[in-house]
Short mmCIF file of C-alpha atoms in Angstrom, two decimals:
data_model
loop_
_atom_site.label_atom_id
_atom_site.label_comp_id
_atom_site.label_asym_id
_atom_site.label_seq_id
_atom_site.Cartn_x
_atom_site.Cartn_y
_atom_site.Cartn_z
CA UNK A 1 80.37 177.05 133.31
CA UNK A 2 83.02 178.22 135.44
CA UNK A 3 86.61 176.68 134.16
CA UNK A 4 88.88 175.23 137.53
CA UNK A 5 92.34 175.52 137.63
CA UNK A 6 94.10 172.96 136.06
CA UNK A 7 95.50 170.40 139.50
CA UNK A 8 99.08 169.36 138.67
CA UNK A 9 99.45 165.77 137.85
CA UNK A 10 100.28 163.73 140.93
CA UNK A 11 104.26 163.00 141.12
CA UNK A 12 105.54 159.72 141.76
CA UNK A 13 105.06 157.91 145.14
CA UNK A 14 108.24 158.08 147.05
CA UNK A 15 109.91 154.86 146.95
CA UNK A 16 112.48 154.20 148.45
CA UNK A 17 112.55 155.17 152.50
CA UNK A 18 115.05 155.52 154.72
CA UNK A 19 115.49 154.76 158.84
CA UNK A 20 117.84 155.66 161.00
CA UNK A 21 117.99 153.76 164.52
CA UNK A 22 120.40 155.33 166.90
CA UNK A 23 121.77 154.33 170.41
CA UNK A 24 124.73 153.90 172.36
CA UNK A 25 126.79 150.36 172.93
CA UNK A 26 124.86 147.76 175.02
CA UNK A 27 121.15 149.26 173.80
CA UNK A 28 120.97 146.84 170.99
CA UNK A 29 121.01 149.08 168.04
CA UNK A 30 122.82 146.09 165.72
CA UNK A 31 120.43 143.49 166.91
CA UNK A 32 117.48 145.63 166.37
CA UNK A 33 118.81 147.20 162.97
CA UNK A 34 119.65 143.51 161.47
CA UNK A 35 116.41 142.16 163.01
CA UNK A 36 114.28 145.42 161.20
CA UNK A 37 116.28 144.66 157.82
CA UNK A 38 115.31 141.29 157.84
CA UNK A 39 111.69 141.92 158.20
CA UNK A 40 111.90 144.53 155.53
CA UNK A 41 113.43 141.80 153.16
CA UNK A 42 110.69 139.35 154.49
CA UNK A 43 108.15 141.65 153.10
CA UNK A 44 109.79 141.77 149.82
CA UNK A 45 111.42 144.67 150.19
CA UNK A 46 114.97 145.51 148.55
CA UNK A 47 116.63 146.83 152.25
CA UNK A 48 120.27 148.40 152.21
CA UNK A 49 121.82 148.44 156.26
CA UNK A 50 124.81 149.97 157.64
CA UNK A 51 125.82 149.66 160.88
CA UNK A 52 128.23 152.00 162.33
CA UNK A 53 130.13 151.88 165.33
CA UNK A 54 133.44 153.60 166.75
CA UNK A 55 135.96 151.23 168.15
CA UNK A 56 136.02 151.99 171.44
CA UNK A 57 132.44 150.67 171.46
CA UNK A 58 131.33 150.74 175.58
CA UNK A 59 129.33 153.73 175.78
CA UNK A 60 130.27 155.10 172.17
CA UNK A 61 127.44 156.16 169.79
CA UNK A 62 125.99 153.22 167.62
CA UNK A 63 123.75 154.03 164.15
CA UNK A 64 121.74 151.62 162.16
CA UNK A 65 121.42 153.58 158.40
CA UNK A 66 118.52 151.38 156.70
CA UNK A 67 117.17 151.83 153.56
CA UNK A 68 114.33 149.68 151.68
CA UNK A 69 112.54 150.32 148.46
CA UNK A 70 110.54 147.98 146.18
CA UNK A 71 113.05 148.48 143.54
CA UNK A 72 117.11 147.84 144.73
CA UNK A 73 118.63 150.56 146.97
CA UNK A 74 121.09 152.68 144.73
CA UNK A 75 122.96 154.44 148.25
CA UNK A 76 122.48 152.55 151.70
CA UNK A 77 123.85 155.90 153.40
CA UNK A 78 121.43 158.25 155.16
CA UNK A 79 121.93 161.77 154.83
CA UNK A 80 118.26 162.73 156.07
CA UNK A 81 116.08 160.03 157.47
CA UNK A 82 112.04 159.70 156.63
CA UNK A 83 112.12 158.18 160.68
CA UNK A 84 114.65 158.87 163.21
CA UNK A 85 114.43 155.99 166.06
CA UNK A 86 116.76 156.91 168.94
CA UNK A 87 117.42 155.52 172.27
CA UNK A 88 120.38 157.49 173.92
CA UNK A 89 121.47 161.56 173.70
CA UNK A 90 124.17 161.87 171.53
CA UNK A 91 126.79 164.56 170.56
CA UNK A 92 125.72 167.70 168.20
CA UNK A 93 128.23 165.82 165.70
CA UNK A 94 126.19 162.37 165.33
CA UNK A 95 122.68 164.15 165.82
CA UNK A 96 120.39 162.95 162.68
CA UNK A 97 117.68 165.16 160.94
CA UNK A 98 114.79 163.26 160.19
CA UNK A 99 110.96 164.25 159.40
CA UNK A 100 109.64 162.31 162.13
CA UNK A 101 111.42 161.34 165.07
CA UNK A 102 110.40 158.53 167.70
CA UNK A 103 112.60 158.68 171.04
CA UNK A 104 112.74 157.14 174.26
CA UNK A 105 111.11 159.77 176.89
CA UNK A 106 113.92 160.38 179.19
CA UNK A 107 116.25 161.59 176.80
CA UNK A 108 113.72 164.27 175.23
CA UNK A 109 115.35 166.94 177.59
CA UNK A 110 118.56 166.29 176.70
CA UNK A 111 118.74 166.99 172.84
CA UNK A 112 120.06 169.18 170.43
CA UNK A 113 118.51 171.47 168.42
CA UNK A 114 119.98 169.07 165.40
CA UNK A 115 118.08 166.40 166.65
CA UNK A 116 114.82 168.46 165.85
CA UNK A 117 113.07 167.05 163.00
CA UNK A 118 113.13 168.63 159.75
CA UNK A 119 109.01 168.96 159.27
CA UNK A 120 107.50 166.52 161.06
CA UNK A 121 106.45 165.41 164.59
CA UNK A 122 108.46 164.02 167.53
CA UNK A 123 106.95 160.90 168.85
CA UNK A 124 108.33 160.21 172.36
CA UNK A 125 107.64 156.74 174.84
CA UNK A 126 108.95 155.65 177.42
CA UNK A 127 110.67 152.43 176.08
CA UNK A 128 112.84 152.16 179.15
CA UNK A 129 110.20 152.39 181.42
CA UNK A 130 107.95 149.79 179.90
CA UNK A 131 110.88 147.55 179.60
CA UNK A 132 111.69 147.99 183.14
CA UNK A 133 107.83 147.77 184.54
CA UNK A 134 106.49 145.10 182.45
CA UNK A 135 110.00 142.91 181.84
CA UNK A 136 111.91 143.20 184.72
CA UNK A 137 115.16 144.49 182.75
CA UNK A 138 116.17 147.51 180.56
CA UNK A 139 118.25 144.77 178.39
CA UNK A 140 114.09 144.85 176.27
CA UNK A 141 114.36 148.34 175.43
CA UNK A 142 115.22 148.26 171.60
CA UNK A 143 112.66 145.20 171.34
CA UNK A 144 110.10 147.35 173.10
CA UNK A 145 111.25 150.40 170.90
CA UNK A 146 111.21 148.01 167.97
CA UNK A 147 107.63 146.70 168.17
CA UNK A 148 106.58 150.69 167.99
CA UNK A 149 108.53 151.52 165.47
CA UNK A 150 106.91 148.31 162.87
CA UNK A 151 103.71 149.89 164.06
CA UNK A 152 104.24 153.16 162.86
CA UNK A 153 105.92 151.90 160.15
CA UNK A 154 102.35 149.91 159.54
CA UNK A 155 103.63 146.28 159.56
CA UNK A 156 101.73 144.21 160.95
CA UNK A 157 103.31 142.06 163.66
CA UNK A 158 101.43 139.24 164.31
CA UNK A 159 101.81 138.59 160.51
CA UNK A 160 105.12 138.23 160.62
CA UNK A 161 107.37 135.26 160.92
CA UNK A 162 109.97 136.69 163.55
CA UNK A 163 111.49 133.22 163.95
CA UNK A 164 113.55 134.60 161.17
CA UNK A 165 114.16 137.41 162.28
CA UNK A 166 115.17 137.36 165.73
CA UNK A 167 118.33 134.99 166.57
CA UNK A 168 119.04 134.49 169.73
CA UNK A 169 118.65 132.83 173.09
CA UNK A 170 115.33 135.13 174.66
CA UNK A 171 113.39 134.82 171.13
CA UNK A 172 110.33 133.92 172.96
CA UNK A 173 111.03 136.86 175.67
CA UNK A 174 111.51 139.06 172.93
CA UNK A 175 108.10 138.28 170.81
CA UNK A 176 106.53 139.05 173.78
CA UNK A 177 108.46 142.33 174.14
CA UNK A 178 107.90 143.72 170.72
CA UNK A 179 104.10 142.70 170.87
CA UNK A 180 103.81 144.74 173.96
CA UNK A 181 106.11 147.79 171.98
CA UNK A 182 103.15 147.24 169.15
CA UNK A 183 100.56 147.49 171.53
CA UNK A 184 101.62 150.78 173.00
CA UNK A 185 98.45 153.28 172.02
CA UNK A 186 98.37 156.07 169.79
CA UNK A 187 98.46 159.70 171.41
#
């Protein structure tokens, strides 16, 4: 009989995640982040958001730091994000590391090596695009980026009660919008 190396015992299952959605003004990054969070606590989840933004807010950088766990969240702040969502090019001084990043396709170019994530795989779409093609307007973008993002995040979206979620005057617009964001295909 041949012995096998012992296998160390499994660790414990990572609990508490973290997501970092990332824009400039006027992209929707505090609608989307507050819209995410309340899904998150819809599911049961314990969910920790900060929003940052600087005061001059028209064209300055916007971040969404969210954090959920089944137990409560102990530090809402993000220092490394499990999932990077961004929408705009930003400064070498806001970049994010993340292990997997999902990004809107025209901005791909345009990064720093910061933004490269830490292990992990860079997911990019064409959010704008879609929004532009199959809405008419680019004001869809973070609901189009949104509906990928619960995808990959494995929620699924026609299980969900968005009503709650979604405040506003184009909820029935935006449904639409993040069903189409869902629907986008796997590479």
């Amino acid at each position: 009989m041949t012995a096998h190396p012992k296998r160390p015992a499994p660790g414990p299952e990572k609990t508490t995640h973290s997501i970092v959605l990332l824009g400039t003004a006027g992209q929707g990054i505090k609608m989307m982040s507050h819209a995410l969070a309340a899904i998150l606590a819809s599911l049961g989840k314990h969910v920790a958001l900060t929003v940052t933004y600087p005061s001059s807010v028209r064209a300055g950088v916007v971040r969404g730091d969210l954090t959920y766990s089944d137990q409560p969240v102990e530090m809402p702040f993000v220092e490394e994000a499990d999932l990077l969502l961004q929408l705009a090019p930003v400064k070498k001084a806001d970049a994010v590391k993340a292990a997997r990043v999902i990004r809107d396709r025209e901005i791909g170019k345009l990064l720093s090596d910061d933004c490269i994530p830490v292990d992990g795989e860079i997911e990019e779409r064409s959010f704008k695009k879609a929004a532009l093609d199959e809405f008419g307007s680019p004001l869809f973008v973070n609901m189009v980026a949104l509906g990928r993002l619960l995808r990959r995040l494995g929620i699924d979206v026609g299980k969900l009660d968005l009503a709650a979620a979604l405040l506003g005057k184009h909820f029935d617009q935006n449904v639409r919008v993040i069903n189409h964001g869902y629907s986008f295909p796997d590479d």
